[in-house]
């Protein structure tokens, strides 16, 4: 009989791993022990080699559904004699690594108990077990034990303590365990912060929703603003109060059957909707949908998701109709996570359902779409984050990567591990910058991390860059290279690639605003080999919100002052005085920075086709253009490539001769695909697609269908949420 020590890394904490090993050891008559520590779990056993191999095989083949094993290593150690198999108290280990468990939706077993009148947790809005419930949002530090979470404020009653201590119970070491006696409790407030006493808060909430009221509901990672998704007046009120005239709202439905009444859902889309992560999935609207048209105006897609907490489930069971469930935050501010913060939005909601379990780490809902049955993330957060990525190389230094300014995320990296934070948001306000700093400190605290190098973007006005410049050990990387490197790192690509980075904006090496880039990238170098011809953004930031300004600039490039004589949607959207002023601005280059952005070219096409002239949210023009694409239209517009410069003036001239939006949009998308194809033929490398433009499902579908070697990210967003991961490459070079 020998003594072996087995070390396992991966998602092995908070997922029922220790009781699984306990039961396995019992079935194999193995004596020993298991404990959590901050690099995973360690098992020590007395066994012969054959029994050891059987145990490891069973661990790999039969692991709990939420567990993820990245590595199993074992070694023989000095003999220790065990008389039983036991689970012992977690141990800490400095400077080590384990994967943070994400928040998981309510499981089927808890769902069944929630609805069982004979169960002691019947109707309990915080029911959970080892296989479900909050994790990341309640954790303060590793290892993941109750004393290290916000649940430490809720001493267990005798019954819960018994379940928690029994290795054969489904709730063994379920850190958020509780019940009506000892767990978190709901409260109800009006928008004056007066507490409302009532017999059943769920019943009252349902009554309010049926009456067209707007509720703030505290969930796992923050608050939602909620109203009846079929009530036009409630939607009008929510849009007016939240100052959100057009941006689509996500809709929560109680089950798949309800979802299928609202959208066309493929088998793969259904899998993601029903998954334990419960993301918002962007789906094709059902033509006969009964939802209010104000949920997603002017779009043919809708974001649906299923309830992921018992509280949401209880409300939807009784309401029996879909609800809008949108993140509760001020414009450009982080998600509200406590009562004081949600009170700042009290002018938006009528009543608030609160609870007394602290949200330690805020976390928004994840958003994705399916492209060729592969996930395309728009926002990676609850259920999927923090994200651990195994790097295709080993770092000699610890790296803190600070991301971009929009769709902010941060990342830490050490050895061959990278941890990508959940979605943070846009860094446009003091509150958002504070939240950004807080997320950095959260990751550093949880992982006991101290960086050797900070990496940031080259844009001097990014808040993330300003943060980095306070430190001496800071290096920079160009924005679009970081986009491409993020996909290389996520996909484990070691060789050189042709990277295609299309987005709204990014600070270029020449000081101009890039966004239509073709880059040759490997671990050590990045070379710009082609890009779209520069055009002027009339009014700078104003051009980002007014597609007509971009279109007008392109018309000036082609026709000069004669553009003012044209009769089209763009020209007709301005007054004569505005046109004259903007021509002078274009002519003299006043507040008119140069850009190569494909995101802005989308804006220009949206304006020239008459689809939209002014935007109320980022990405609106691209989302609207998707609705007009006709796959039966195969033609392209003319364009030119000379000395690495892509000239689209011939395309703009041709667009002016068209009258039909479908023709314009379809031929424009086809032209982009043709440009990518033609440039890709010049280089015998894999093609990596990155940047916010590739959130356009129509465009991405067309490219993937025509370029066999094209790759996009499956685990991180193509938008700026990926930048922090890509920045880690600088840690390899420094």
XYZ file of C-alpha atoms in Angstrom:
734
model
C 0.000 0.000 0.000
C 1.419 3.384 -1.049
C 0.480 6.975 -0.269
C -0.309 9.274 -3.199
C -1.028 12.990 -3.347
C -3.294 14.062 -6.206
C -3.486 17.756 -7.188
C -6.411 18.893 -9.342
C -6.782 22.338 -10.919
C -9.802 23.789 -12.690
C -13.319 24.669 -11.596
C -13.321 22.318 -8.625
C -14.594 24.524 -5.824
C -18.232 25.297 -5.152
C -19.365 22.635 -7.628
C -19.820 19.589 -5.380
C -16.372 18.223 -6.128
C -15.378 17.179 -2.617
C -18.565 15.190 -1.860
C -18.214 13.605 -5.312
C -14.695 12.430 -4.379
C -15.943 11.324 -0.960
C -18.639 9.116 -2.542
C -16.172 7.820 -5.148
C -13.610 6.933 -2.496
C -16.302 5.176 -0.465
C -17.326 3.069 -3.490
C -13.679 2.067 -4.102
C -12.994 1.529 -0.378
C -10.219 4.144 -0.471
C -8.967 5.783 2.737
C -7.603 9.306 2.707
C -8.604 12.965 2.719
C -9.455 15.905 0.448
C -9.304 19.650 0.983
C -9.736 22.879 -0.975
C -6.966 25.430 -1.182
C -6.393 28.468 -3.352
C -4.884 26.475 -6.223
C -7.628 23.828 -6.475
C -8.097 20.615 -4.479
C -5.630 18.116 -3.052
C -6.476 14.469 -2.420
C -4.196 12.224 -0.350
C -4.923 8.482 -0.377
C -3.612 5.067 0.603
C -3.876 2.870 -2.505
C -2.166 0.558 -4.924
C -1.233 1.913 -8.375
C -4.182 0.163 -10.069
C -6.700 1.670 -7.608
C -5.100 5.103 -8.082
C -5.504 4.817 -11.860
C -9.138 3.684 -11.481
C -9.859 6.652 -9.227
C -8.336 9.174 -11.646
C -10.234 7.676 -14.582
C -13.536 7.886 -12.682
C -12.787 11.479 -11.640
C -12.335 12.438 -15.303
C -15.309 10.443 -16.593
C -17.863 11.086 -13.851
C -17.017 14.574 -12.517
C -19.924 16.790 -11.313
C -21.766 18.666 -14.093
C -20.418 22.079 -13.058
C -16.811 20.935 -12.606
C -14.054 21.650 -15.118
C -10.754 19.805 -14.786
C -7.752 21.524 -16.328
C -5.080 19.265 -14.880
C -4.624 16.205 -12.654
C -1.165 15.449 -11.301
C -0.103 12.897 -8.716
C 3.024 11.853 -6.897
C 4.005 9.304 -4.302
C 4.770 10.811 -0.899
C 6.006 9.568 2.471
C 3.571 7.119 3.956
C 0.576 8.441 5.919
C -1.888 5.872 7.199
C -5.583 6.788 7.026
C -8.399 4.890 8.743
C -11.236 6.554 6.805
C -11.847 9.010 3.974
C -12.575 12.517 5.215
C -13.173 16.021 3.927
C -11.048 18.438 5.914
C -11.107 22.207 6.340
C -9.927 24.322 3.417
C -6.349 25.513 3.462
C -4.799 28.645 2.011
C -1.696 28.679 -0.105
C 0.006 31.936 -1.066
C 0.726 32.791 -4.719
C -1.330 29.990 -6.238
C -4.171 29.654 -8.644
C -7.674 28.293 -8.871
C -10.545 29.138 -11.172
C -13.260 31.306 -9.703
C -16.649 29.588 -9.951
C -19.196 31.720 -11.850
C -22.812 32.244 -10.809
C -25.084 29.431 -11.946
C -28.858 29.393 -12.532
C -31.241 27.478 -10.312
C -30.974 23.717 -10.943
C -33.850 21.319 -11.712
C -33.760 19.769 -8.215
C -34.074 23.150 -6.483
C -36.716 24.219 -8.992
C -38.747 21.124 -8.093
C -38.420 21.811 -4.354
C -39.317 25.475 -4.890
C -42.686 24.377 -6.309
C -43.339 21.534 -3.835
C -45.813 22.597 -1.087
C -44.493 19.786 1.125
C -40.880 20.985 0.989
C -39.543 23.254 3.736
C -38.118 25.577 1.054
C -41.377 25.809 -0.911
C -41.497 29.327 -2.347
C -38.147 30.282 -0.764
C -36.654 32.912 -3.125
C -33.043 31.990 -2.283
C -33.211 28.212 -2.569
C -29.880 26.753 -3.718
C -27.630 23.717 -3.487
C -24.128 22.631 -4.451
C -25.177 22.480 -8.111
C -26.557 25.998 -8.482
C -26.756 29.530 -7.144
C -24.452 32.514 -6.648
C -20.680 32.156 -6.513
C -18.565 34.978 -7.933
C -21.010 37.698 -6.878
C -20.816 36.727 -3.184
C -17.121 35.815 -2.856
C -14.627 38.056 -1.087
C -11.523 35.897 -1.434
C -10.410 32.350 -2.117
C -10.807 29.600 -1.136
C -14.552 29.537 -1.806
C -15.873 28.883 1.719
C -18.863 30.444 3.460
C -16.641 32.503 5.779
C -15.128 34.131 2.655
C -18.509 35.131 1.182
C -21.316 37.541 2.031
C -23.237 34.514 3.382
C -21.093 34.692 6.523
C -23.708 37.159 7.810
C -26.311 34.363 7.936
C -25.563 31.715 10.612
C -27.127 28.413 9.584
C -30.065 26.970 11.487
C -29.767 23.431 12.803
C -31.450 21.854 9.751
C -29.307 23.724 7.221
C -26.143 23.013 9.208
C -26.971 19.301 9.138
C -27.371 19.338 5.324
C -24.225 21.438 4.936
C -22.166 18.949 6.981
C -23.369 15.729 5.351
C -21.092 14.672 2.443
C -23.926 12.612 1.004
C -26.369 15.533 0.939
C -26.938 17.650 -2.189
C -26.262 20.740 -0.081
C -22.969 19.592 1.378
C -20.783 22.699 1.561
C -23.234 24.671 -0.587
C -21.925 28.024 0.631
C -25.121 30.071 -0.074
C -27.342 27.507 1.745
C -30.221 28.923 3.766
C -33.951 28.669 4.373
C -36.835 30.787 5.670
C -35.406 30.457 9.202
C -31.793 31.483 8.643
C -31.199 32.744 5.096
C -31.559 36.057 3.275
C -34.967 37.717 3.181
C -36.893 39.932 0.771
C -38.052 43.480 1.455
C -40.389 45.766 -0.506
C -39.922 49.532 -0.829
C -41.667 52.367 -2.606
C -39.603 54.970 -4.456
C -39.488 57.180 -1.358
C -37.592 54.398 0.472
C -40.586 53.596 2.645
C -40.685 49.919 3.567
C -43.980 48.260 2.646
C -45.291 45.509 4.892
C -47.305 42.844 3.096
C -48.098 39.151 3.535
C -46.573 38.028 0.234
C -44.048 40.204 -1.611
C -44.194 37.979 -4.705
C -47.974 38.356 -4.983
C -47.636 42.105 -4.526
C -44.957 42.324 -7.217
C -47.182 40.448 -9.665
C -50.059 42.797 -8.864
C -47.850 45.832 -9.514
C -46.627 44.440 -12.846
C -50.174 43.704 -13.998
C -51.039 47.311 -13.136
C -48.282 48.576 -15.462
C -45.852 49.568 -12.714
C -42.064 49.499 -13.076
C -40.159 47.490 -10.490
C -36.519 47.414 -9.475
C -35.625 43.837 -8.513
C -32.364 42.857 -6.838
C -30.959 39.734 -8.428
C -27.631 37.912 -8.199
C -25.190 40.479 -9.603
C -27.284 43.640 -9.493
C -30.756 45.089 -10.005
C -33.069 44.810 -12.999
C -35.683 47.341 -14.048
C -38.741 45.261 -14.808
C -42.143 45.811 -16.413
C -44.783 43.930 -18.405
C -43.288 43.348 -21.877
C -46.732 43.439 -23.501
C -47.807 46.751 -21.976
C -47.145 49.681 -24.365
C -47.793 52.308 -21.697
C -45.397 50.668 -19.223
C -42.702 50.507 -21.941
C -43.299 54.150 -22.909
C -42.933 55.156 -19.271
C -39.740 53.125 -18.811
C -38.168 54.571 -21.976
C -39.104 58.123 -21.027
C -37.846 57.829 -17.448
C -34.627 56.011 -18.373
C -33.932 58.333 -21.344
C -33.600 55.314 -23.620
C -35.684 56.078 -26.720
C -34.665 53.200 -29.022
C -32.116 50.793 -27.557
C -33.694 47.324 -27.330
C -34.623 45.772 -23.993
C -34.026 42.162 -23.013
C -37.086 40.079 -22.221
C -37.290 37.334 -19.598
C -39.777 34.504 -20.201
C -40.711 31.734 -17.802
C -39.841 28.763 -20.053
C -38.840 27.619 -23.533
C -42.462 27.226 -24.610
C -43.065 30.914 -23.881
C -39.841 31.848 -25.691
C -40.936 29.999 -28.832
C -44.099 32.067 -28.950
C -41.953 35.188 -29.322
C -39.016 34.119 -31.502
C -37.733 31.559 -33.968
C -35.396 29.301 -31.974
C -33.031 26.691 -33.388
C -32.013 23.589 -31.459
C -28.635 25.137 -30.603
C -30.200 28.426 -29.531
C -32.546 26.487 -27.260
C -29.537 24.751 -25.699
C -27.963 28.090 -24.816
C -31.229 29.569 -23.542
C -31.715 26.569 -21.250
C -28.082 26.212 -20.196
C -26.958 26.625 -16.606
C -25.425 30.002 -17.551
C -28.793 31.411 -18.739
C -27.465 34.125 -21.089
C -29.572 36.603 -23.013
C -29.721 35.090 -26.521
C -30.381 37.312 -29.554
C -33.057 35.650 -31.683
C -35.111 36.281 -34.797
C -38.465 37.803 -33.826
C -41.587 35.805 -34.473
C -43.654 37.755 -37.002
C -46.748 37.247 -34.843
C -45.116 38.233 -31.577
C -47.449 39.603 -28.917
C -44.729 41.727 -27.345
C -45.009 45.496 -27.358
C -43.311 46.968 -30.434
C -41.449 49.232 -27.999
C -39.326 46.336 -26.714
C -36.985 46.423 -29.742
C -38.154 49.148 -32.124
C -37.086 48.966 -35.795
C -35.265 45.652 -35.282
C -36.108 42.102 -36.346
C -34.256 40.529 -33.431
C -34.984 40.249 -29.754
C -32.931 39.290 -26.719
C -34.634 36.597 -24.645
C -33.544 34.798 -21.487
C -34.985 32.409 -18.949
C -35.231 33.019 -15.193
C -32.014 32.095 -13.428
C -32.887 32.807 -9.797
C -35.736 31.356 -7.720
C -37.021 34.906 -7.200
C -37.437 35.496 -10.945
C -39.036 32.077 -11.296
C -41.570 32.725 -8.535
C -42.616 36.027 -10.122
C -42.924 34.631 -13.660
C -44.836 31.536 -12.476
C -47.536 33.768 -11.004
C -47.443 36.532 -13.626
C -47.465 34.104 -16.582
C -46.381 36.695 -19.145
C -42.987 37.974 -20.360
C -41.251 40.843 -18.606
C -38.703 43.387 -19.716
C -35.666 42.885 -17.469
C -33.019 45.493 -18.202
C -29.935 46.412 -16.206
C -30.592 49.067 -13.574
C -28.019 51.786 -14.000
C -27.711 55.449 -14.872
C -26.433 56.175 -18.362
C -22.725 55.202 -18.543
C -22.748 54.255 -14.843
C -22.146 50.750 -13.444
C -24.940 48.397 -12.468
C -26.654 49.218 -9.143
C -25.807 46.610 -6.500
C -27.262 47.968 -3.235
C -30.265 49.883 -1.945
C -28.494 53.243 -1.745
C -27.425 52.967 -5.387
C -30.831 51.882 -6.668
C -32.418 54.824 -4.820
C -30.522 57.119 -7.208
C -32.784 55.622 -9.887
C -35.984 55.976 -7.868
C -37.377 58.374 -10.478
C -37.412 55.437 -12.926
C -39.101 52.733 -10.812
C -42.253 52.695 -8.703
C -41.430 49.863 -6.278
C -38.312 47.907 -5.371
C -37.900 44.278 -4.304
C -34.721 44.188 -2.270
C -32.924 41.531 -0.242
C -30.268 41.541 2.482
C -27.596 39.353 0.868
C -24.744 41.658 -0.115
C -23.552 41.638 -3.718
C -19.776 41.676 -3.268
C -18.928 41.671 -6.981
C -21.428 43.213 -9.390
C -22.064 41.198 -12.545
C -24.356 42.014 -15.469
C -26.227 39.530 -17.667
C -24.311 37.830 -20.467
C -25.454 38.426 -24.063
C -24.727 36.237 -27.083
C -25.954 35.174 -30.504
C -25.327 31.972 -32.453
C -23.352 32.077 -35.716
C -23.013 28.757 -37.535
C -24.074 27.187 -34.199
C -21.090 28.798 -32.453
C -21.528 31.401 -29.684
C -20.771 35.015 -30.527
C -20.570 36.995 -27.288
C -21.680 40.603 -27.072
C -21.148 40.711 -23.309
C -19.470 38.055 -21.206
C -20.576 38.323 -17.605
C -22.921 36.343 -15.319
C -22.581 32.587 -15.751
C -19.440 32.847 -17.878
C -17.140 35.134 -15.916
C -14.567 35.518 -14.593
C -13.128 33.555 -17.518
C -9.940 31.508 -17.099
C -7.869 31.043 -20.248
C -4.862 28.778 -20.655
C -2.229 30.772 -22.556
C -0.198 29.147 -25.376
C 3.012 30.299 -23.651
C 4.384 30.830 -20.148
C 4.934 34.306 -18.734
C 8.000 35.154 -16.674
C 6.217 38.140 -15.096
C 2.771 38.866 -13.695
C 0.678 41.060 -15.988
C -2.254 43.366 -15.252
C -4.012 44.344 -18.514
C -6.350 47.324 -18.323
C -8.412 47.055 -21.502
C -10.031 49.898 -23.417
C -12.528 52.647 -22.607
C -15.711 51.097 -24.031
C -17.037 47.662 -23.024
C -14.271 47.655 -20.422
C -12.802 44.492 -18.932
C -9.531 43.893 -17.092
C -7.332 40.808 -17.011
C -4.590 39.375 -14.854
C -2.050 36.827 -16.101
C 0.705 34.721 -14.570
C 2.558 31.601 -15.700
C 0.307 30.202 -18.468
C -2.937 31.432 -16.886
C -5.096 34.449 -17.677
C -8.216 35.569 -15.820
C -10.579 37.885 -17.702
C -12.975 39.928 -15.578
C -16.693 40.150 -16.273
C -17.971 43.046 -18.384
C -17.390 46.334 -16.538
C -18.901 48.850 -18.967
C -17.947 52.180 -20.523
C -15.534 54.413 -18.602
C -17.257 57.728 -19.216
C -18.101 58.896 -15.684
C -16.477 59.147 -12.278
C -18.694 56.328 -11.020
C -17.690 54.016 -13.856
C -13.987 54.750 -13.343
C -14.353 53.970 -9.628
C -16.104 50.706 -10.540
C -13.264 49.908 -12.951
C -10.719 50.421 -10.144
C -12.858 48.335 -7.805
C -12.888 45.436 -10.290
C -9.104 45.545 -10.492
C -8.829 45.421 -6.716
C -11.402 42.599 -6.565
C -9.363 40.394 -8.899
C -6.119 41.218 -7.122
C -7.657 40.480 -3.719
C -9.377 37.254 -4.741
C -6.265 35.877 -6.434
C -3.746 37.436 -4.022
C -2.163 39.006 -7.118
C 0.543 41.663 -7.450
C 1.511 42.689 -10.972
C 5.020 43.193 -12.346
C 3.808 44.926 -15.534
C 0.716 46.969 -16.417
C -0.417 47.019 -20.050
C -2.753 49.663 -21.473
C -4.023 51.084 -24.760
C -2.154 53.850 -26.625
C -5.120 56.242 -26.589
C -4.031 59.119 -24.318
C -7.610 59.985 -23.320
C -8.755 56.516 -22.264
C -9.432 56.365 -18.538
C -7.710 52.981 -18.474
C -4.594 54.617 -19.970
C -4.722 57.410 -17.400
C -4.979 54.809 -14.644
C -1.904 53.006 -16.000
C 0.170 56.160 -16.296
C 0.197 56.514 -12.511
C 2.602 53.570 -12.421
C 6.179 53.281 -13.664
C 5.997 49.670 -14.842
C 3.535 50.417 -17.668
C 3.757 49.433 -21.351
C 1.333 50.150 -24.203
C -0.060 48.185 -27.144
C -1.961 49.390 -30.193
C -5.713 48.865 -29.926
C -6.272 46.762 -33.043
C -3.278 44.561 -32.460
C -4.797 43.789 -29.023
C -8.036 42.798 -30.799
C -6.217 40.270 -32.981
C -3.982 38.998 -30.187
C -7.053 38.364 -28.021
C -8.387 35.856 -30.558
C -4.955 34.261 -30.955
C -4.675 33.784 -27.190
C -8.243 32.558 -26.776
C -7.867 30.049 -29.599
C -4.319 29.027 -28.624
C -2.907 30.057 -32.027
C 0.894 30.094 -32.049
C 1.600 30.920 -35.688
C 1.348 34.200 -37.587
C -2.149 35.263 -38.725
C -3.763 37.824 -40.986
C -5.796 39.803 -38.526
C -8.796 41.818 -39.689
C -9.825 44.400 -37.089
C -12.998 46.293 -37.958
C -14.528 48.521 -35.287
C -15.730 52.028 -34.484
C -12.488 53.566 -33.389
C -9.040 52.890 -31.973
C -5.978 55.067 -31.595
C -3.544 54.302 -34.417
C 0.242 54.372 -34.453
C 0.103 57.448 -36.697
C -2.252 59.311 -34.344
C -5.295 58.809 -36.573
C -8.416 56.874 -35.615
C -8.100 53.370 -37.036
C -10.895 50.846 -37.456
C -10.567 49.156 -40.847
C -7.275 47.316 -40.447
C -5.484 44.315 -41.955
C -2.612 43.265 -39.681
C -0.026 40.472 -39.820
C 0.451 39.364 -36.211
C 2.494 36.798 -34.314
C 3.690 36.731 -30.706
C 6.451 39.247 -31.302
C 5.376 41.576 -34.112
C 2.433 43.285 -35.759
C 2.534 44.821 -39.253
C -0.232 46.907 -40.835
C -0.493 45.687 -44.441
C -3.755 47.298 -45.597
C -6.468 49.639 -44.375
C -9.450 51.653 -45.588
C -8.664 55.085 -46.934
C -8.907 57.824 -44.311
C -11.932 60.113 -44.239
C -12.776 63.001 -41.917
C -15.123 62.712 -38.952
C -16.960 66.021 -39.102
C -17.431 67.263 -35.562
C -15.291 64.546 -33.991
C -17.416 62.771 -31.360
C -20.593 64.216 -32.889
C -19.945 62.130 -36.009
C -20.143 58.965 -33.893
C -23.745 59.818 -32.995
C -24.750 61.247 -36.395
C -24.176 58.877 -39.348
C -25.099 61.704 -41.703
C -21.869 63.550 -40.799
C -19.757 60.568 -41.896
C -21.744 60.201 -45.122
C -21.429 63.929 -45.800
C -17.662 63.771 -45.329
C -17.418 60.964 -47.902
C -19.561 62.983 -50.313
C -17.228 65.959 -49.867
C -14.257 63.653 -50.598
C -15.844 62.722 -53.933
C -17.660 65.878 -55.074
C -16.162 68.697 -53.024
C -18.513 71.671 -52.720
C -20.719 70.222 -55.476
C -21.953 67.679 -52.898
C -24.178 70.459 -51.558
C -26.175 70.313 -54.811
C -27.021 66.612 -54.438
C -30.519 65.411 -53.645
C -30.329 62.449 -51.263
C -31.225 61.369 -47.713
C -27.954 62.599 -46.244
C -27.930 66.065 -47.792
C -31.633 66.571 -47.131
C -31.212 65.847 -43.417
C -29.226 69.097 -42.933
C -30.196 72.725 -43.215
C -28.346 74.841 -45.811
C -26.531 76.704 -43.030
C -25.366 73.415 -41.471
C -24.127 72.161 -44.840
C -22.121 75.309 -45.501
C -20.567 75.251 -42.038
C -19.672 71.572 -42.284
C -18.109 72.067 -45.719
C -15.789 74.727 -44.270
C -14.991 72.358 -41.399
C -14.174 69.571 -43.890
C -12.154 71.886 -46.119
C -9.993 73.259 -43.289
C -9.892 70.078 -41.202
C -11.443 71.830 -38.187
C -12.504 69.336 -35.504
C -12.389 66.677 -38.204
C -9.991 63.864 -37.221
C -9.034 61.263 -39.819
C -10.530 57.784 -39.544
C -10.307 54.448 -41.375
C -13.182 52.945 -39.373
C -15.477 50.358 -40.942
C -17.902 51.002 -38.083
C -18.233 54.575 -39.314
C -18.611 53.351 -42.913
C -21.623 51.351 -41.700
C -22.957 54.646 -40.336
C -22.397 56.353 -43.676
C -24.292 53.633 -45.559
C -27.136 53.854 -43.019
C -27.385 57.567 -43.735
C -27.074 57.385 -47.531
C -29.744 54.687 -47.686
C -32.078 56.755 -45.486
C -32.232 54.089 -42.749
C -31.083 56.387 -39.931
C -29.449 59.823 -39.611
C -28.966 60.187 -35.840
C -28.246 57.437 -33.313
C -29.445 57.026 -29.756
C -27.201 54.069 -28.864
C -23.902 52.546 -29.939
C -24.154 50.022 -32.770
C -27.651 51.137 -33.761
C -26.858 51.638 -37.448
C -25.313 48.157 -37.786
C -28.249 46.527 -36.007
C -30.740 48.336 -38.240
C -28.849 47.506 -41.443
C -28.941 43.794 -40.559
C -32.735 43.945 -40.935
C -32.452 44.964 -44.587
C -30.012 42.314 -45.783
C -31.355 40.022 -48.524
C -29.262 36.898 -49.088
C -30.761 36.536 -52.573
C -28.903 39.656 -53.685
C -25.405 38.522 -54.680
C -23.937 41.608 -56.386
C -21.175 43.825 -54.974
C -20.236 47.476 -55.406
C -16.954 48.564 -57.058
C -13.922 49.450 -54.925
C -10.180 49.741 -55.399
C -7.037 48.540 -53.619
C -3.777 50.334 -54.310
C -0.600 50.209 -52.226
C -2.511 48.729 -49.298
C -5.174 51.471 -49.319
C -8.809 50.417 -49.826
C -10.742 53.119 -51.677
C -14.539 52.933 -51.292
C -15.363 56.112 -53.221
C -16.522 54.011 -56.219
C -18.932 52.225 -53.858
C -20.318 55.514 -52.495
C -20.926 56.798 -56.058
C -22.785 53.594 -56.920
C -24.905 53.757 -53.766
C -26.153 57.216 -54.768
C -27.730 55.660 -57.883
C -29.757 53.151 -55.822
C -33.223 53.751 -54.421
C -33.899 50.556 -52.472
C -32.557 50.042 -48.922
C -32.383 46.260 -49.304
C -30.263 46.527 -52.428
C -27.920 49.091 -50.875
C -27.432 47.184 -47.620
C -27.055 43.768 -49.268
C -24.554 44.935 -51.870
C -22.610 46.876 -49.213
C -22.286 43.801 -46.962
C -21.295 41.687 -49.972
C -18.658 44.262 -50.862
C -17.081 44.058 -47.415
C -16.913 40.275 -47.739
C -15.297 40.614 -51.182
C -12.704 43.082 -49.826
C -11.785 40.659 -47.043
C -11.595 37.757 -49.506
C -9.365 39.629 -51.922
C -6.921 40.853 -49.262
C -6.845 37.408 -47.611
C -5.822 35.814 -50.939
C -2.624 37.855 -50.806
C -1.460 36.154 -47.592
C -1.268 32.447 -46.882
C -2.264 32.666 -43.226
C -5.265 31.916 -41.065
C -7.675 34.857 -41.044
C -8.613 36.199 -37.597
C -11.721 38.410 -37.333
C -11.933 40.856 -34.429
C -13.533 44.155 -33.484
C -17.084 45.303 -32.793
C -18.136 45.250 -36.468
C -17.969 41.457 -36.332
C -20.874 41.478 -33.892
C -22.892 41.900 -37.068
C -24.275 38.376 -37.404
C -25.198 38.805 -41.082
C -21.719 39.966 -42.082
C -19.972 37.330 -39.975
C -22.136 34.551 -41.424
C -21.243 35.604 -44.957
C -17.509 35.725 -44.226
C -17.426 32.354 -42.475
C -19.301 30.845 -45.388
C -16.756 32.076 -47.927
C -13.369 32.063 -46.183
C -12.499 28.607 -44.852
C -9.541 29.753 -42.796
C -11.455 32.493 -40.942
C -11.613 32.371 -37.143
C -13.575 34.450 -34.633
C -13.675 34.364 -30.851
C -16.056 31.873 -29.217
C -15.473 32.685 -25.550
C -14.803 36.424 -25.500
C -16.624 39.241 -27.326
C -15.169 40.576 -30.583
C -15.760 44.091 -29.226
C -13.537 45.999 -26.796
C -14.402 43.534 -24.052
C -11.579 41.432 -25.521
C -8.885 44.117 -25.486
C -7.540 43.339 -22.000
C -6.930 39.699 -22.953
C -5.058 40.694 -26.121
C -2.900 43.160 -24.186
C -1.355 40.264 -22.251
C 0.874 39.519 -25.277
C 3.034 42.484 -24.202
C 3.845 40.577 -21.028
C 5.542 37.931 -23.153
C 7.681 40.569 -24.860
C 8.772 42.476 -21.745
